[in-house]
Short mmCIF file of C-alpha atoms in Angstrom, two decimals:
data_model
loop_
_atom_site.label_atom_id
_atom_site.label_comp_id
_atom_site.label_asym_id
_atom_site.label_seq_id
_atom_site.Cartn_x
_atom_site.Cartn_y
_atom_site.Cartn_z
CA UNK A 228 0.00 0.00 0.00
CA UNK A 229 1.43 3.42 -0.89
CA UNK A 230 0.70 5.93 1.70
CA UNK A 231 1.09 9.52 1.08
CA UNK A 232 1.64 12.46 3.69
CA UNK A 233 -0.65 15.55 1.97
CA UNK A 234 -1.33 18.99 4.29
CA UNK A 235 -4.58 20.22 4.82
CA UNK A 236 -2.97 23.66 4.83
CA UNK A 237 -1.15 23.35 1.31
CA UNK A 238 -2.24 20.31 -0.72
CA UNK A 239 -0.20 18.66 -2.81
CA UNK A 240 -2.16 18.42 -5.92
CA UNK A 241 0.65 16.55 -7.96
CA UNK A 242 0.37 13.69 -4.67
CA UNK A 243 -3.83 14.34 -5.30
CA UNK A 244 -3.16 13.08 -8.76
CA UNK A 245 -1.62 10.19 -8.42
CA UNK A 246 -4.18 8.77 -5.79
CA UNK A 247 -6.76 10.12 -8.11
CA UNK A 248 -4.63 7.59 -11.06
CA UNK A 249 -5.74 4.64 -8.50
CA UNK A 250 -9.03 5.33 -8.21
CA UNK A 251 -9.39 5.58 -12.09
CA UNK A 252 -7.29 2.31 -11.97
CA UNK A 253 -10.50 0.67 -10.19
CA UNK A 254 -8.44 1.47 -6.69
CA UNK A 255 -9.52 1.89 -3.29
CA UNK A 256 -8.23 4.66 -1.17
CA UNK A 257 -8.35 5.61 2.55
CA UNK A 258 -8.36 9.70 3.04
CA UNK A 259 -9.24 11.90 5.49
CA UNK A 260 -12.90 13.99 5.96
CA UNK A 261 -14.05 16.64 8.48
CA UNK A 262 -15.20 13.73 10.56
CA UNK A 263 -12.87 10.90 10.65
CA UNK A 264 -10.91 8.87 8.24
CA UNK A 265 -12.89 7.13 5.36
CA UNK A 266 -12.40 4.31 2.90
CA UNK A 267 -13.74 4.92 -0.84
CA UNK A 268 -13.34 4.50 -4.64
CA UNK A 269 -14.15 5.95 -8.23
CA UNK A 270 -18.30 5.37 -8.02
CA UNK A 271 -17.99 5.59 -11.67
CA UNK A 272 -16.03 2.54 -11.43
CA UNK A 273 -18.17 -0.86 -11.83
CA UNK A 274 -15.66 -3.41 -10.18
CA UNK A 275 -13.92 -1.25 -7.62
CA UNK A 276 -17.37 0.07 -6.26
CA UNK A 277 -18.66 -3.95 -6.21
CA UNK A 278 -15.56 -4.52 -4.34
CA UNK A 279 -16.12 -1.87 -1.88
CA UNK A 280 -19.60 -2.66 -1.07
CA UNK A 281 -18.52 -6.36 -0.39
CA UNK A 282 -15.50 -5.36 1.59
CA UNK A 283 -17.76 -3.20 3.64
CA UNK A 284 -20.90 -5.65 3.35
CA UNK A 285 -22.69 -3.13 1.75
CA UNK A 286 -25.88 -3.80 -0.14
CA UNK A 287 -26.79 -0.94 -2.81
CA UNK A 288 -30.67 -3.00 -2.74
CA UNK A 289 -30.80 -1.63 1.01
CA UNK A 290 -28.35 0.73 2.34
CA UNK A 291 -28.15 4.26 0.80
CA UNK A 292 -24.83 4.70 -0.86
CA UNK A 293 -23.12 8.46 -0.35
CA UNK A 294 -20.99 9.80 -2.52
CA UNK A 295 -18.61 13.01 -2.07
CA UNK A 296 -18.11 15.46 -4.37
CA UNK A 297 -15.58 18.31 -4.20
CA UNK A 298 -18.08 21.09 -4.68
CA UNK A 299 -21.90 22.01 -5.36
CA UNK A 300 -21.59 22.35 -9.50
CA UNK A 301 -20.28 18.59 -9.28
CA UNK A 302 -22.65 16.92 -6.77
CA UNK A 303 -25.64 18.59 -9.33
CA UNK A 304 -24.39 16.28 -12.09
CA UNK A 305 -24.92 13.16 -9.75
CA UNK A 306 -27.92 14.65 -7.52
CA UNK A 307 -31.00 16.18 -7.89
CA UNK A 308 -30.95 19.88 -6.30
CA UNK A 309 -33.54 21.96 -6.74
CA UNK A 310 -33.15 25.69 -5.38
CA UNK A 311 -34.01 24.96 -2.18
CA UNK A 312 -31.18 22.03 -1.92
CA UNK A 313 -28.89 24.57 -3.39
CA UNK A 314 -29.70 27.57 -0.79
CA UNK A 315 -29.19 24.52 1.99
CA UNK A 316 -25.87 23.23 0.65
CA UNK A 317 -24.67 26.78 -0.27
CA UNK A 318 -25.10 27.44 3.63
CA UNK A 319 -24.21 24.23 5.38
CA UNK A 320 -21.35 22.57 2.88
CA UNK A 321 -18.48 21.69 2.93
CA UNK A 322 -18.88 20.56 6.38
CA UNK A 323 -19.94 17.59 8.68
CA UNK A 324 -23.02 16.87 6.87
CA UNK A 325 -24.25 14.19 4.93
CA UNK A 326 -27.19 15.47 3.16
CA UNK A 327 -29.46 12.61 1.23
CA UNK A 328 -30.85 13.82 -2.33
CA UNK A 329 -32.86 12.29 -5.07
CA UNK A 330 -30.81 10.89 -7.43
CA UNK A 331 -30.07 11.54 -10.57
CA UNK A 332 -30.16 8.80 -13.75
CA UNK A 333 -26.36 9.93 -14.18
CA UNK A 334 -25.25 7.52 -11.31
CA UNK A 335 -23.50 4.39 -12.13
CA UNK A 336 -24.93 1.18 -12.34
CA UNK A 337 -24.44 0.30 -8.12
CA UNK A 338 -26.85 2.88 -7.31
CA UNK A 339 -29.62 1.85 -10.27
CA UNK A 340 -33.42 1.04 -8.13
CA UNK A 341 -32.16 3.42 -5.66
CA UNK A 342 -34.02 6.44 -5.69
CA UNK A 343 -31.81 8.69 -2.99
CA UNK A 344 -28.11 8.94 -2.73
CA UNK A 345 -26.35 10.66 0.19
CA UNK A 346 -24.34 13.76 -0.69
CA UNK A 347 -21.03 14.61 1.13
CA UNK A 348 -18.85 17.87 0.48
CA UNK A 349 -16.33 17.80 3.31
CA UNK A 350 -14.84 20.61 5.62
CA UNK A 351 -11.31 19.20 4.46
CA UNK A 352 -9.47 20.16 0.55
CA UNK A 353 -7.97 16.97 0.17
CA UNK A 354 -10.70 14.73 -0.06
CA UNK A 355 -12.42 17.66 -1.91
CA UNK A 356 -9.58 17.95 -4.15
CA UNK A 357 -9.32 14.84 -4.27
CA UNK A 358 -12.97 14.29 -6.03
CA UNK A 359 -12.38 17.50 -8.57
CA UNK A 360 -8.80 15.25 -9.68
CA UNK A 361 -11.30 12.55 -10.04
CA UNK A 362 -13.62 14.85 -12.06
CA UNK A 363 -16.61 12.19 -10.48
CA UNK A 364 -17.59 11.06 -7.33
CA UNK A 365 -15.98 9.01 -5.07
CA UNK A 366 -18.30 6.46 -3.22
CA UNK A 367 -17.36 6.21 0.35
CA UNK A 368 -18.24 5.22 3.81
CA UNK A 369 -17.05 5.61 7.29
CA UNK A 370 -13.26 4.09 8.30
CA UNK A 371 -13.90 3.06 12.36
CA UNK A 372 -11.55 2.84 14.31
CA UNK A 373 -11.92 -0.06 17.11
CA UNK A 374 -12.42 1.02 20.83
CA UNK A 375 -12.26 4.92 19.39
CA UNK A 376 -14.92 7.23 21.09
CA UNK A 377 -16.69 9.76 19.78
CA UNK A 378 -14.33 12.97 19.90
CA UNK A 379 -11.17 10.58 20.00
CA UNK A 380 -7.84 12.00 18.21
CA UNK A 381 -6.92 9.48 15.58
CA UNK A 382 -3.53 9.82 13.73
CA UNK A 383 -3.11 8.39 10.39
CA UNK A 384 -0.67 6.03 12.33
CA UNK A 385 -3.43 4.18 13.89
CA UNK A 386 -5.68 3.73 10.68
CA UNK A 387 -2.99 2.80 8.79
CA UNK A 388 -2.38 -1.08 9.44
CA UNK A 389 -6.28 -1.24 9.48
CA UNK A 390 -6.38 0.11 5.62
CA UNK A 391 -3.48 -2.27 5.00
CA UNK A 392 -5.56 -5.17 6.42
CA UNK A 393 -8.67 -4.22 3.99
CA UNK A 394 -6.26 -4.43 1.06
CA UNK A 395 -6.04 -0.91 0.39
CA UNK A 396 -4.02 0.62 -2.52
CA UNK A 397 -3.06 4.09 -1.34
CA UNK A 398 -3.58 5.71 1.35
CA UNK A 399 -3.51 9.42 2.42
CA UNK A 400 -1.98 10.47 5.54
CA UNK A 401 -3.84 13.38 6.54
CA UNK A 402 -2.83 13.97 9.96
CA UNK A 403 -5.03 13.60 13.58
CA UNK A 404 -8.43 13.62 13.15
CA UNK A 405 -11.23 13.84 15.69
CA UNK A 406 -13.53 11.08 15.27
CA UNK A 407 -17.33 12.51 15.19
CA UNK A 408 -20.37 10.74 13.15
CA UNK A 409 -21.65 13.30 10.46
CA UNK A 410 -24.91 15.00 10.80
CA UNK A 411 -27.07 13.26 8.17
CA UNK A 412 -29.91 15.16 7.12
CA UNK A 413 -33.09 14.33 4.56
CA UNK A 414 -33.62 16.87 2.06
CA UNK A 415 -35.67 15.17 -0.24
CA UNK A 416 -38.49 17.14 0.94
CA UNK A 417 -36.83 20.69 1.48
CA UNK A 418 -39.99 22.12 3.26
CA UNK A 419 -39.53 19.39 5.53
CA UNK A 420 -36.07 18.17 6.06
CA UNK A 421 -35.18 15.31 8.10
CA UNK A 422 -32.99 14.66 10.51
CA UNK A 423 -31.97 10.56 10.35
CA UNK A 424 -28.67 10.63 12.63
CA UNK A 425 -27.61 13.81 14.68
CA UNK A 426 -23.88 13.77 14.44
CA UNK A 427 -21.24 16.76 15.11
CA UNK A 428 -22.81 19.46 13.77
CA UNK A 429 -26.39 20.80 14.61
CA UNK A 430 -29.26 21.17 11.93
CA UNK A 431 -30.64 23.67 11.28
CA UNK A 432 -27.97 26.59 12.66
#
């Protein structure tokens, strides 16, 4: 596994590119959010996303996929957002939110019968960098960290043997994190949003 040290506070956007290469290789990556360290791949890619979802037993029938995208022009080719969405993610993203959309027919094939997607844009520019490299979304889901608690430092140190174990190809080393769940709100309905997990960050602010 190649792991890669990139700064929040100057990314490396040669390093971004050549994790981006892996993902368009059909790779799977580990990178840092704005809530903890997450494991993900090219969701335009057929193979590596099947091989996700069975790493992370993952059924596309059931669970609702989420996707991040590195701003709000490229989460509108994958999502549906109306102008209310828009005025929401204008105001909340990027930040600890994971905000569940209709989808759009544009998704790949793993999210086909699924109706909503979950939309990330994260308070951290090398995973969002990382997704404009990509020029798609990257399908991802939640890296945890064994007997971590909720507001836990994690260093890249610890999640590093654990991306090694789940056959990872690159990895970026993004620095400490504190561990927090993501606030994951419903917008399908934008009169009515919904809150289905209250993580970090409070809804509405």
């Amino acid at each position: 596994m190649n792991v890669l040290r990139i700064y929040p506070s100057s990314v490396n956007i040669k390093a971004i590119d050549q994790v981006a290469d892996e993902l368009l290789g059909g790779g799977l990556a580990v990178y840092p959010t704005d809530t903890r360290y997450a494991i993900g791949c090219s969701a335009l890619s057929k193979q590596a996303t099947e091989k996700l979802c069975r790493l992370k037993q993952l059924d596309p029938a059931r669970n609702t996929l989420s996707i991040i995208c590195g701003d709000i022009s490229q989460a509108s080719r994958y999502a549906r957002i109306d102008n209310e969405a828009y005025a929401l993610l204008r105001r909340y993203t990027p930040g600890p939110y994971t905000f569940i959309l209709d989808a759009a027919p544009t998704l790949p094939k793993v999210f086909k019968g699924r109706r909503k997607v979950g939309l990330r844009i994260p308070d951290n520019p090398i995973v969002r960098e990382l997704a404009i490299a990509l020029d798609g979304p990257i399908l991802t889901t939640s890296l945890k960290v064994p007997d971590v608690e909720q507001g836990d430092s994690v260093s890249a140190h610890i999640v590093e043997p654990l991306a090694e174990g789940l056959g990872v190809d690159v990895m970026i080393d993004g620095g400490s994190i504190v561990d927090h769940d993501s606030t994951v709100v419903d917008i399908t309905d934008t009169d009515n949003p919904v809150i289905v997990r209250q993580g970090v960050a409070p809804f509405p602010r």
